[in-house]
Amino acid sequence: MNKSIESKSTEQSIIADSLQNYKIAFNVLENSSLIKNLKGKKLVLLGEQQHGDGATQALNSEIVMFLKKNGFNVLFFESNFYPTYRLNESLRNVQNIDFSVALNPFWAKSKETKELRQHIYQSAKTSDPFIVRGIDFQISTIFTQKKIHEDLVRYLKTIPSFEQYHYRHFWHSLKNGYGPVLYFNSKSSKMDKNREACLREIKLLIDLINSDFTSTNGEQQLYIRYLQNIYDFYYAKMFLKGDKYNAYRDSVMFENTIFQMEQFPDEKFVLWSANKHILNTSKFGKNLGYYLKNKFKDEMFTIMTTSYDGYSTNIATSNIQRNNPATSTTVEYFLKNNHSDASIFYTNDALKNKSSVMRFLGFNNLENFWFKEFDAFIFIPHMTPTHY
């Protein structure tokens, strides 16, 4: 081992040792100090390293159910805003529920989240239901363009001044299942005009609803927010790439979160998302967690997850992939020596001023002042694949 690697390893070992003073055994949630740390909190952000990590999904499900018992009655997922909104209506009416219509498959179909889904469904039959909402603007392939088209037409036909032929670009993209990309993907001046026309049409639909708007009408508020999500998604898919797309997406998720929190002013909330969306600072760009931290400050509590090694399911291909063991230059490398089970660690002022190498984002070794990014993190020694 050369001197620079040896020095870095020593630094991470010291950080790992100091963390032992801020560790709570995590085998029995009811005996943890989690609720003590959540006193006065309105919003808990709950992260995962990768969406195909079954071990984290199982543990997060347990945490969510534990928080529900302690007054956190609204659960936000990093799933599409509108179908999740409709899912909650079905839950309220105690209808047969297909979670995959609204939630991403790694939450809607996995064995690791099955108990949580059953808990959500059973609570709908009680006087203390678990409210489930989505915050993302991305339109999933499960909730089809056709269904979006049908639902919007049904609603807009109730507005006297609505004429469907005024929105031909937008309707054509929806009715034929093209979405924001396929119908507008050729590079030509005509397509540029079509893109601009489509976005202009969506804005006109928003203005149309606003012209008929009554502040007490919740359905009007919903459809304005819904169309704004569609506008933002189309705009981002047409014109933004990479980091710009991700930053725009996070800003919309923040708006969707606040919109729905305002509907439940007396409730407390849990938000389940990827680690990368809930970071508290702007080190990796302004994201959802950054916006929420600036708004809620000490009323928010962020819990992230990390692991030493393991396997996860690739959510795009469903293949199981191996995640290599953490190297000796990471905190996780030293944590695994003393932890065969999951443990939760809390931040402290001394650690906030220390730079460390950890694996919170996509299982990549990244150096950062990590302890400024969250209030606690869970170390899960070995990731396991999501099972369907």
Short mmCIF file of C-alpha atoms in Angstrom, two decimals:
data_model
loop_
_atom_site.label_atom_id
_atom_site.label_comp_id
_atom_site.label_asym_id
_atom_site.label_seq_id
_atom_site.Cartn_x
_atom_site.Cartn_y
_atom_site.Cartn_z
CA MET A 1 0.00 0.00 0.00
CA ASN A 2 1.56 3.35 -1.00
CA LYS A 3 1.74 6.20 1.48
CA SER A 4 -1.17 8.23 0.07
CA ILE A 5 -3.53 5.23 0.16
CA GLU A 6 -2.25 4.28 3.61
CA SER A 7 -2.86 7.83 4.86
CA LYS A 8 -6.37 7.89 3.40
CA SER A 9 -7.13 4.49 4.91
CA THR A 10 -5.96 5.69 8.32
CA GLU A 11 -8.22 8.75 8.09
CA GLN A 12 -11.26 6.59 7.26
CA SER A 13 -10.40 4.15 10.05
CA ILE A 14 -10.34 7.01 12.58
CA ILE A 15 -13.73 8.26 11.34
CA ALA A 16 -15.17 4.73 11.54
CA ASP A 17 -13.87 4.39 15.11
CA SER A 18 -15.37 7.73 16.15
CA LEU A 19 -18.72 6.71 14.71
CA GLN A 20 -19.01 3.97 17.32
CA ASN A 21 -19.85 6.68 19.86
CA TYR A 22 -22.91 7.61 17.82
CA LYS A 23 -24.21 4.15 16.96
CA ILE A 24 -27.55 2.64 17.94
CA ALA A 25 -28.30 -1.06 17.44
CA PHE A 26 -30.98 -1.38 14.82
CA ASN A 27 -32.38 -4.83 15.41
CA VAL A 28 -35.36 -3.60 17.42
CA LEU A 29 -36.71 -0.29 16.18
CA GLU A 30 -38.97 0.22 19.18
CA ASN A 31 -35.90 0.30 21.42
CA SER A 32 -33.97 2.73 19.26
CA SER A 33 -33.50 6.41 19.94
CA LEU A 34 -35.00 7.27 16.58
CA ILE A 35 -38.20 8.76 17.96
CA LYS A 36 -36.22 10.81 20.48
CA ASN A 37 -34.24 12.28 17.58
CA LEU A 38 -37.43 12.94 15.63
CA LYS A 39 -39.04 15.06 18.34
CA GLY A 40 -40.25 18.29 16.72
CA LYS A 41 -39.67 16.99 13.18
CA LYS A 42 -42.28 17.40 10.47
CA LEU A 43 -40.54 15.61 7.61
CA VAL A 44 -38.28 12.54 7.50
CA LEU A 45 -36.30 11.87 4.31
CA LEU A 46 -35.44 8.21 3.84
CA GLY A 47 -32.83 7.28 1.22
CA GLU A 48 -31.57 4.22 -0.61
CA GLN A 49 -28.28 3.66 -2.46
CA GLN A 50 -29.79 1.97 -5.50
CA HIS A 51 -33.43 1.30 -6.36
CA GLY A 52 -32.70 -2.41 -6.81
CA ASP A 53 -31.34 -2.94 -3.31
CA GLY A 54 -33.71 -5.36 -1.57
CA ALA A 55 -31.99 -5.23 1.83
CA THR A 56 -32.52 -1.47 2.03
CA GLN A 57 -36.10 -1.74 0.78
CA ALA A 58 -36.95 -4.26 3.49
CA LEU A 59 -35.38 -2.13 6.22
CA ASN A 60 -36.89 1.12 4.95
CA SER A 61 -40.30 -0.56 4.87
CA GLU A 62 -39.84 -1.45 8.52
CA ILE A 63 -38.84 2.12 9.35
CA VAL A 64 -41.85 3.54 7.48
CA MET A 65 -44.28 1.30 9.38
CA PHE A 66 -42.54 2.22 12.64
CA LEU A 67 -42.89 5.93 11.82
CA LYS A 68 -46.57 5.45 10.99
CA LYS A 69 -47.11 4.13 14.51
CA ASN A 70 -45.51 7.32 15.77
CA GLY A 71 -47.65 9.84 13.92
CA PHE A 72 -46.07 10.11 10.46
CA ASN A 73 -49.24 9.51 8.45
CA VAL A 74 -48.27 10.63 4.93
CA LEU A 75 -45.79 8.69 2.78
CA PHE A 76 -44.25 10.23 -0.34
CA PHE A 77 -42.54 8.03 -2.93
CA GLU A 78 -40.19 9.07 -5.72
CA SER A 79 -42.98 8.00 -8.10
CA ASN A 80 -45.18 9.84 -10.57
CA PHE A 81 -47.37 12.53 -9.03
CA TYR A 82 -50.69 11.92 -10.75
CA PRO A 83 -51.26 8.13 -10.73
CA THR A 84 -50.14 7.99 -7.09
CA TYR A 85 -52.70 10.67 -6.32
CA ARG A 86 -55.35 8.47 -7.93
CA LEU A 87 -54.02 5.40 -6.10
CA ASN A 88 -54.74 7.17 -2.82
CA GLU A 89 -58.32 7.76 -3.95
CA SER A 90 -58.71 4.03 -4.61
CA LEU A 91 -57.29 3.29 -1.18
CA ARG A 92 -59.74 5.70 0.40
CA ASN A 93 -62.60 3.93 -1.36
CA VAL A 94 -61.15 0.55 -0.30
CA GLN A 95 -61.09 -0.72 -3.87
CA ASN A 96 -58.92 -3.54 -5.18
CA ILE A 97 -55.47 -2.04 -5.44
CA ASP A 98 -52.77 -2.57 -8.05
CA PHE A 99 -49.80 -0.65 -6.70
CA SER A 100 -47.90 -1.13 -9.98
CA VAL A 101 -50.29 1.29 -11.70
CA ALA A 102 -48.81 4.08 -9.63
CA LEU A 103 -45.53 3.11 -7.96
CA ASN A 104 -42.27 2.07 -9.60
CA PRO A 105 -41.95 -1.74 -9.85
CA PHE A 106 -39.12 -1.98 -7.30
CA TRP A 107 -41.61 -0.69 -4.69
CA ALA A 108 -44.88 -1.90 -6.21
CA LYS A 109 -44.00 -5.56 -6.84
CA SER A 110 -41.01 -6.51 -4.69
CA LYS A 111 -41.24 -9.10 -1.95
CA GLU A 112 -39.21 -6.76 0.27
CA THR A 113 -41.98 -4.12 0.32
CA LYS A 114 -44.93 -6.54 0.40
CA GLU A 115 -45.59 -6.15 4.12
CA LEU A 116 -45.58 -2.35 3.75
CA ARG A 117 -48.06 -2.51 0.86
CA GLN A 118 -50.34 -4.75 2.91
CA HIS A 119 -50.03 -2.32 5.82
CA ILE A 120 -51.01 0.59 3.56
CA TYR A 121 -54.00 -1.29 2.20
CA GLN A 122 -55.21 -2.48 5.61
CA SER A 123 -54.89 1.00 7.11
CA ALA A 124 -57.23 2.33 4.40
CA LYS A 125 -60.04 0.45 6.11
CA THR A 126 -59.47 2.24 9.41
CA SER A 127 -60.05 5.74 10.77
CA ASP A 128 -56.28 6.31 10.63
CA PRO A 129 -55.29 5.59 7.00
CA PHE A 130 -51.79 5.79 5.58
CA ILE A 131 -51.87 8.49 2.89
CA VAL A 132 -49.64 7.63 -0.10
CA ARG A 133 -48.52 10.21 -2.67
CA GLY A 134 -45.92 10.57 -5.43
CA ILE A 135 -43.64 13.54 -6.08
CA ASP A 136 -41.98 12.80 -9.43
CA PHE A 137 -42.91 14.35 -12.78
CA GLN A 138 -41.67 11.43 -14.88
CA ILE A 139 -44.51 9.60 -16.62
CA SER A 140 -43.87 5.90 -16.25
CA THR A 141 -44.49 3.39 -19.03
CA ILE A 142 -46.94 1.54 -16.75
CA PHE A 143 -49.28 4.50 -16.42
CA THR A 144 -49.80 4.83 -20.17
CA GLN A 145 -50.03 7.94 -22.28
CA LYS A 146 -53.47 6.72 -23.34
CA LYS A 147 -54.77 6.78 -19.78
CA ILE A 148 -53.42 10.29 -19.27
CA HIS A 149 -55.13 11.37 -22.47
CA GLU A 150 -58.46 9.79 -21.50
CA ASP A 151 -58.49 11.32 -18.05
CA LEU A 152 -57.57 14.81 -19.22
CA VAL A 153 -60.18 14.78 -21.97
CA ARG A 154 -62.82 13.64 -19.49
CA TYR A 155 -62.04 16.53 -17.19
CA LEU A 156 -61.50 19.25 -19.80
CA LYS A 157 -64.80 18.47 -21.49
CA THR A 158 -66.48 19.79 -18.34
CA ILE A 159 -65.11 23.27 -19.19
CA PRO A 160 -67.44 24.97 -21.72
CA SER A 161 -64.71 26.78 -23.69
CA PHE A 162 -62.59 23.66 -24.26
CA GLU A 163 -62.06 22.61 -27.89
CA GLN A 164 -59.89 19.54 -28.37
CA TYR A 165 -58.71 20.48 -31.87
CA HIS A 166 -56.84 23.46 -30.38
CA TYR A 167 -54.34 21.04 -28.84
CA ARG A 168 -53.49 18.74 -31.71
CA HIS A 169 -49.72 18.37 -31.11
CA PHE A 170 -50.17 17.54 -27.45
CA TRP A 171 -53.14 15.21 -28.02
CA HIS A 172 -51.40 13.42 -30.86
CA SER A 173 -48.37 12.66 -28.70
CA LEU A 174 -50.58 11.31 -25.90
CA LYS A 175 -53.19 9.46 -27.91
CA ASN A 176 -50.56 7.50 -29.82
CA GLY A 177 -48.41 6.77 -26.78
CA TYR A 178 -45.47 8.82 -28.03
CA GLY A 179 -44.99 10.89 -24.91
CA PRO A 180 -42.61 13.84 -24.93
CA VAL A 181 -39.80 12.23 -26.92
CA LEU A 182 -40.75 9.87 -29.74
CA TYR A 183 -43.11 12.24 -31.52
CA PHE A 184 -40.55 15.05 -31.42
CA ASN A 185 -37.27 13.21 -31.83
CA SER A 186 -36.17 14.19 -35.34
CA LYS A 187 -33.79 17.12 -35.65
CA SER A 188 -35.44 19.59 -37.97
CA SER A 189 -36.90 23.07 -37.92
CA LYS A 190 -40.36 21.53 -38.25
CA MET A 191 -39.86 19.44 -35.16
CA ASP A 192 -38.55 22.48 -33.27
CA LYS A 193 -41.80 24.26 -34.12
CA ASN A 194 -43.81 21.19 -33.10
CA ARG A 195 -42.06 21.10 -29.74
CA GLU A 196 -42.77 24.76 -29.14
CA ALA A 197 -46.38 24.31 -30.25
CA CYS A 198 -46.85 21.34 -27.92
CA LEU A 199 -45.55 23.23 -24.89
CA ARG A 200 -47.61 26.27 -25.80
CA GLU A 201 -50.72 24.07 -26.01
CA ILE A 202 -50.14 22.63 -22.54
CA LYS A 203 -49.81 26.15 -21.14
CA LEU A 204 -53.09 27.08 -22.86
CA LEU A 205 -54.79 24.15 -21.14
CA ILE A 206 -53.51 25.43 -17.78
CA ASP A 207 -54.81 28.91 -18.61
CA LEU A 208 -58.15 27.40 -19.62
CA ILE A 209 -58.57 25.76 -16.22
CA ASN A 210 -57.43 28.94 -14.48
CA SER A 211 -60.09 30.91 -16.32
CA ASP A 212 -62.70 28.61 -14.81
CA PHE A 213 -60.90 28.39 -11.48
CA THR A 214 -62.55 28.46 -8.07
CA SER A 215 -60.09 28.41 -5.19
CA THR A 216 -62.18 25.97 -3.19
CA ASN A 217 -62.30 23.40 -6.00
CA GLY A 218 -59.68 20.77 -5.24
CA GLU A 219 -60.07 19.05 -8.61
CA GLN A 220 -59.15 22.23 -10.45
CA GLN A 221 -56.06 22.64 -8.28
CA LEU A 222 -55.13 19.02 -8.97
CA TYR A 223 -55.41 19.33 -12.76
CA ILE A 224 -53.45 22.56 -12.87
CA ARG A 225 -50.65 20.85 -10.93
CA TYR A 226 -51.02 17.76 -13.11
CA LEU A 227 -50.69 19.70 -16.36
CA GLN A 228 -47.77 21.68 -14.97
CA ASN A 229 -46.05 18.35 -14.29
CA ILE A 230 -46.70 17.24 -17.87
CA TYR A 231 -45.38 20.56 -19.19
CA ASP A 232 -42.23 20.27 -17.08
CA PHE A 233 -41.67 16.65 -18.11
CA TYR A 234 -42.12 17.41 -21.82
CA TYR A 235 -39.87 20.46 -21.58
CA ALA A 236 -37.13 18.58 -19.73
CA LYS A 237 -37.22 15.59 -22.09
CA MET A 238 -37.16 17.81 -25.17
CA PHE A 239 -34.46 20.25 -24.19
CA LEU A 240 -32.42 19.14 -21.16
CA LYS A 241 -29.71 16.52 -20.74
CA GLY A 242 -27.67 15.02 -17.91
CA ASP A 243 -27.17 17.22 -14.87
CA LYS A 244 -29.50 19.94 -16.19
CA TYR A 245 -32.32 17.43 -16.54
CA ASN A 246 -31.68 16.03 -13.06
CA ALA A 247 -31.58 19.50 -11.48
CA TYR A 248 -34.83 20.48 -13.18
CA ARG A 249 -36.47 17.23 -12.09
CA ASP A 250 -35.49 17.81 -8.45
CA SER A 251 -36.90 21.33 -8.50
CA VAL A 252 -40.24 19.97 -9.76
CA MET A 253 -40.23 17.21 -7.13
CA PHE A 254 -39.79 19.93 -4.51
CA GLU A 255 -42.81 21.83 -5.88
CA ASN A 256 -44.90 18.63 -5.91
CA THR A 257 -43.88 17.84 -2.34
CA ILE A 258 -44.84 21.27 -1.04
CA PHE A 259 -48.12 21.28 -3.02
CA GLN A 260 -49.17 18.05 -1.31
CA MET A 261 -47.84 18.90 2.15
CA GLU A 262 -50.02 22.01 2.11
CA GLN A 263 -53.06 19.77 1.74
CA PHE A 264 -52.28 18.15 5.10
CA PRO A 265 -51.05 21.04 7.29
CA ASP A 266 -51.41 19.11 10.54
CA GLU A 267 -49.68 15.90 9.42
CA LYS A 268 -46.10 14.63 9.58
CA PHE A 269 -44.45 13.17 6.50
CA VAL A 270 -42.00 10.51 5.32
CA LEU A 271 -40.35 10.83 1.90
CA TRP A 272 -38.69 7.73 0.39
CA SER A 273 -36.27 8.40 -2.44
CA ALA A 274 -32.79 7.67 -3.77
CA ASN A 275 -29.93 9.02 -1.65
CA LYS A 276 -28.89 11.40 -4.41
CA HIS A 277 -32.18 13.29 -4.22
CA ILE A 278 -32.12 13.93 -0.46
CA LEU A 279 -28.64 15.34 0.12
CA ASN A 280 -28.89 18.42 2.36
CA THR A 281 -26.32 20.64 0.61
CA SER A 282 -25.66 21.77 -2.95
CA LYS A 283 -22.28 19.98 -3.22
CA PHE A 284 -23.62 17.80 -6.07
CA GLY A 285 -26.10 20.38 -7.36
CA LYS A 286 -29.30 21.81 -5.91
CA ASN A 287 -31.59 18.86 -5.39
CA LEU A 288 -34.80 17.99 -3.55
CA GLY A 289 -33.13 17.62 -0.16
CA TYR A 290 -31.34 20.95 -0.53
CA TYR A 291 -34.60 22.78 -1.25
CA LEU A 292 -36.44 21.02 1.57
CA LYS A 293 -33.63 21.66 4.07
CA ASN A 294 -33.69 25.38 3.28
CA LYS A 295 -37.45 25.46 3.85
CA PHE A 296 -37.87 23.20 6.89
CA LYS A 297 -34.45 23.52 8.53
CA ASP A 298 -34.57 21.81 11.96
CA GLU A 299 -38.04 20.40 11.26
CA MET A 300 -36.49 17.94 8.79
CA PHE A 301 -34.50 14.77 9.50
CA THR A 302 -32.54 12.96 6.78
CA ILE A 303 -31.55 9.27 6.93
CA MET A 304 -29.35 7.80 4.19
CA THR A 305 -28.11 4.25 3.64
CA THR A 306 -24.81 2.70 2.62
CA SER A 307 -23.22 -0.77 2.45
CA TYR A 308 -19.91 -2.58 2.25
CA ASP A 309 -20.75 -4.90 -0.65
CA GLY A 310 -23.46 -7.19 -2.02
CA TYR A 311 -25.78 -7.69 -4.96
CA SER A 312 -28.61 -5.60 -6.37
CA THR A 313 -31.14 -5.85 -9.18
CA ASN A 314 -30.61 -3.65 -12.24
CA ILE A 315 -33.99 -1.92 -12.53
CA ALA A 316 -33.60 -1.44 -16.29
CA THR A 317 -32.72 -5.05 -17.21
CA SER A 318 -33.81 -7.02 -14.09
CA ASN A 319 -30.37 -8.66 -14.08
CA ILE A 320 -28.66 -9.24 -10.75
CA GLN A 321 -25.41 -7.32 -10.50
CA ARG A 322 -22.52 -7.61 -8.06
CA ASN A 323 -21.39 -4.53 -6.17
CA ASN A 324 -17.70 -4.80 -5.43
CA PRO A 325 -16.49 -4.60 -1.81
CA ALA A 326 -15.57 -1.18 -0.49
CA THR A 327 -11.86 -0.45 -0.63
CA SER A 328 -9.67 0.35 2.35
CA THR A 329 -9.96 4.07 1.56
CA THR A 330 -13.66 4.12 2.57
CA VAL A 331 -15.43 4.35 5.91
CA GLU A 332 -17.58 1.34 4.94
CA TYR A 333 -14.48 -0.87 4.74
CA PHE A 334 -13.78 -0.32 8.43
CA LEU A 335 -17.42 -0.38 9.55
CA LYS A 336 -17.93 -3.90 8.18
CA ASN A 337 -15.33 -5.32 10.60
CA ASN A 338 -17.57 -4.64 13.60
CA HIS A 339 -21.08 -4.84 12.15
CA SER A 340 -22.72 -8.02 10.96
CA ASP A 341 -26.19 -6.45 11.27
CA ALA A 342 -27.61 -3.09 10.23
CA SER A 343 -26.75 -0.18 12.51
CA ILE A 344 -27.82 3.44 12.56
CA PHE A 345 -25.31 6.23 13.18
CA TYR A 346 -26.09 9.84 14.07
CA THR A 347 -24.10 12.86 12.99
CA ASN A 348 -22.26 15.18 15.35
CA ASP A 349 -20.46 18.49 15.03
CA ALA A 350 -16.99 16.95 15.12
CA LEU A 351 -17.70 14.69 12.16
CA LYS A 352 -19.36 17.45 10.13
CA ASN A 353 -15.98 19.10 9.71
CA LYS A 354 -14.25 15.92 8.52
CA SER A 355 -13.97 14.88 4.89
CA SER A 356 -14.64 11.20 4.31
CA VAL A 357 -14.88 8.71 1.44
CA MET A 358 -18.24 6.90 1.44
CA ARG A 359 -20.54 5.09 -1.01
CA PHE A 360 -23.93 6.75 -0.75
CA LEU A 361 -24.37 7.57 -4.44
CA GLY A 362 -24.72 4.58 -6.75
CA PHE A 363 -22.17 2.61 -4.76
CA ASN A 364 -19.36 4.88 -5.96
CA ASN A 365 -16.47 5.91 -3.70
CA LEU A 366 -16.84 9.67 -3.35
CA GLU A 367 -15.06 12.08 -1.03
CA ASN A 368 -17.20 14.73 0.61
CA PHE A 369 -18.06 16.32 3.95
CA TRP A 370 -20.70 13.62 4.13
CA PHE A 371 -21.84 14.32 7.68
CA LYS A 372 -23.22 17.68 6.58
CA GLU A 373 -25.53 15.89 4.15
CA PHE A 374 -27.74 14.02 6.63
CA ASP A 375 -28.75 13.62 10.25
CA ALA A 376 -28.21 9.85 10.40
CA PHE A 377 -27.18 7.01 8.15
CA ILE A 378 -27.82 3.29 8.21
CA PHE A 379 -24.96 0.92 7.50
CA ILE A 380 -26.29 -2.29 5.95
CA PRO A 381 -23.27 -4.62 5.59
CA HIS A 382 -24.46 -6.49 2.50
CA MET A 383 -26.88 -5.40 -0.18
CA THR A 384 -29.24 -8.04 -1.58
CA PRO A 385 -31.20 -8.02 -4.87
CA THR A 386 -34.80 -6.93 -5.05
CA HIS A 387 -36.97 -10.04 -5.55
CA TYR A 388 -40.20 -10.04 -7.53
#
